[in-house]
Amino acid sequence: MALIAKGYSGSEISKMLILSEHTIRTHRKNILAKTKCRNSKELLTKAFECGLI
């Protein structure tokens, strides 16, 4: 979540964490589904309001 909040792209995050881009896309998709958010901007707003970041 912190790397998304800092504005890193999926490919940048995958290189930093040494994971495939597909893995990053899958995790992001699952996080969005579980939080009922439609996009990363909405997710970050919700996380900020809840005090997670």
PDB file of N, CA, C and O in Angstrom, residues 4 32 43 45:
ATOM      1  N   ILE A   4       2.187   2.097  -3.451  1.00  0.00           N
ATOM      2  CA  ILE A   4       1.126   2.645  -4.290  1.00  0.00           C
ATOM      3  C   ILE A   4       0.894   4.106  -3.913  1.00  0.00           C
ATOM      4  O   ILE A   4       0.756   4.970  -4.775  1.00  0.00           O
ATOM      5  N   LEU A  32      -8.285  -4.246  -4.230  1.00  0.00           N
ATOM      6  CA  LEU A  32      -9.404  -3.409  -4.673  1.00  0.00           C
ATOM      7  C   LEU A  32     -10.738  -4.128  -4.469  1.00  0.00           C
ATOM      8  O   LEU A  32     -11.712  -3.529  -4.014  1.00  0.00           O
ATOM      9  N   LEU A  43      -8.874   3.707  -3.361  1.00  0.00           N
ATOM     10  CA  LEU A  43      -8.244   2.887  -2.331  1.00  0.00           C
ATOM     11  C   LEU A  43      -7.387   3.736  -1.400  1.00  0.00           C
ATOM     12  O   LEU A  43      -7.460   3.603  -0.179  1.00  0.00           O
ATOM     13  N   THR A  45      -7.607   6.946  -0.824  1.00  0.00           N
ATOM     14  CA  THR A  45      -8.476   7.828  -0.035  1.00  0.00           C
ATOM     15  C   THR A  45      -9.044   7.084   1.157  1.00  0.00           C
ATOM     16  O   THR A  45      -9.021   7.581   2.288  1.00  0.00           O
TER      17      THR A  45
END
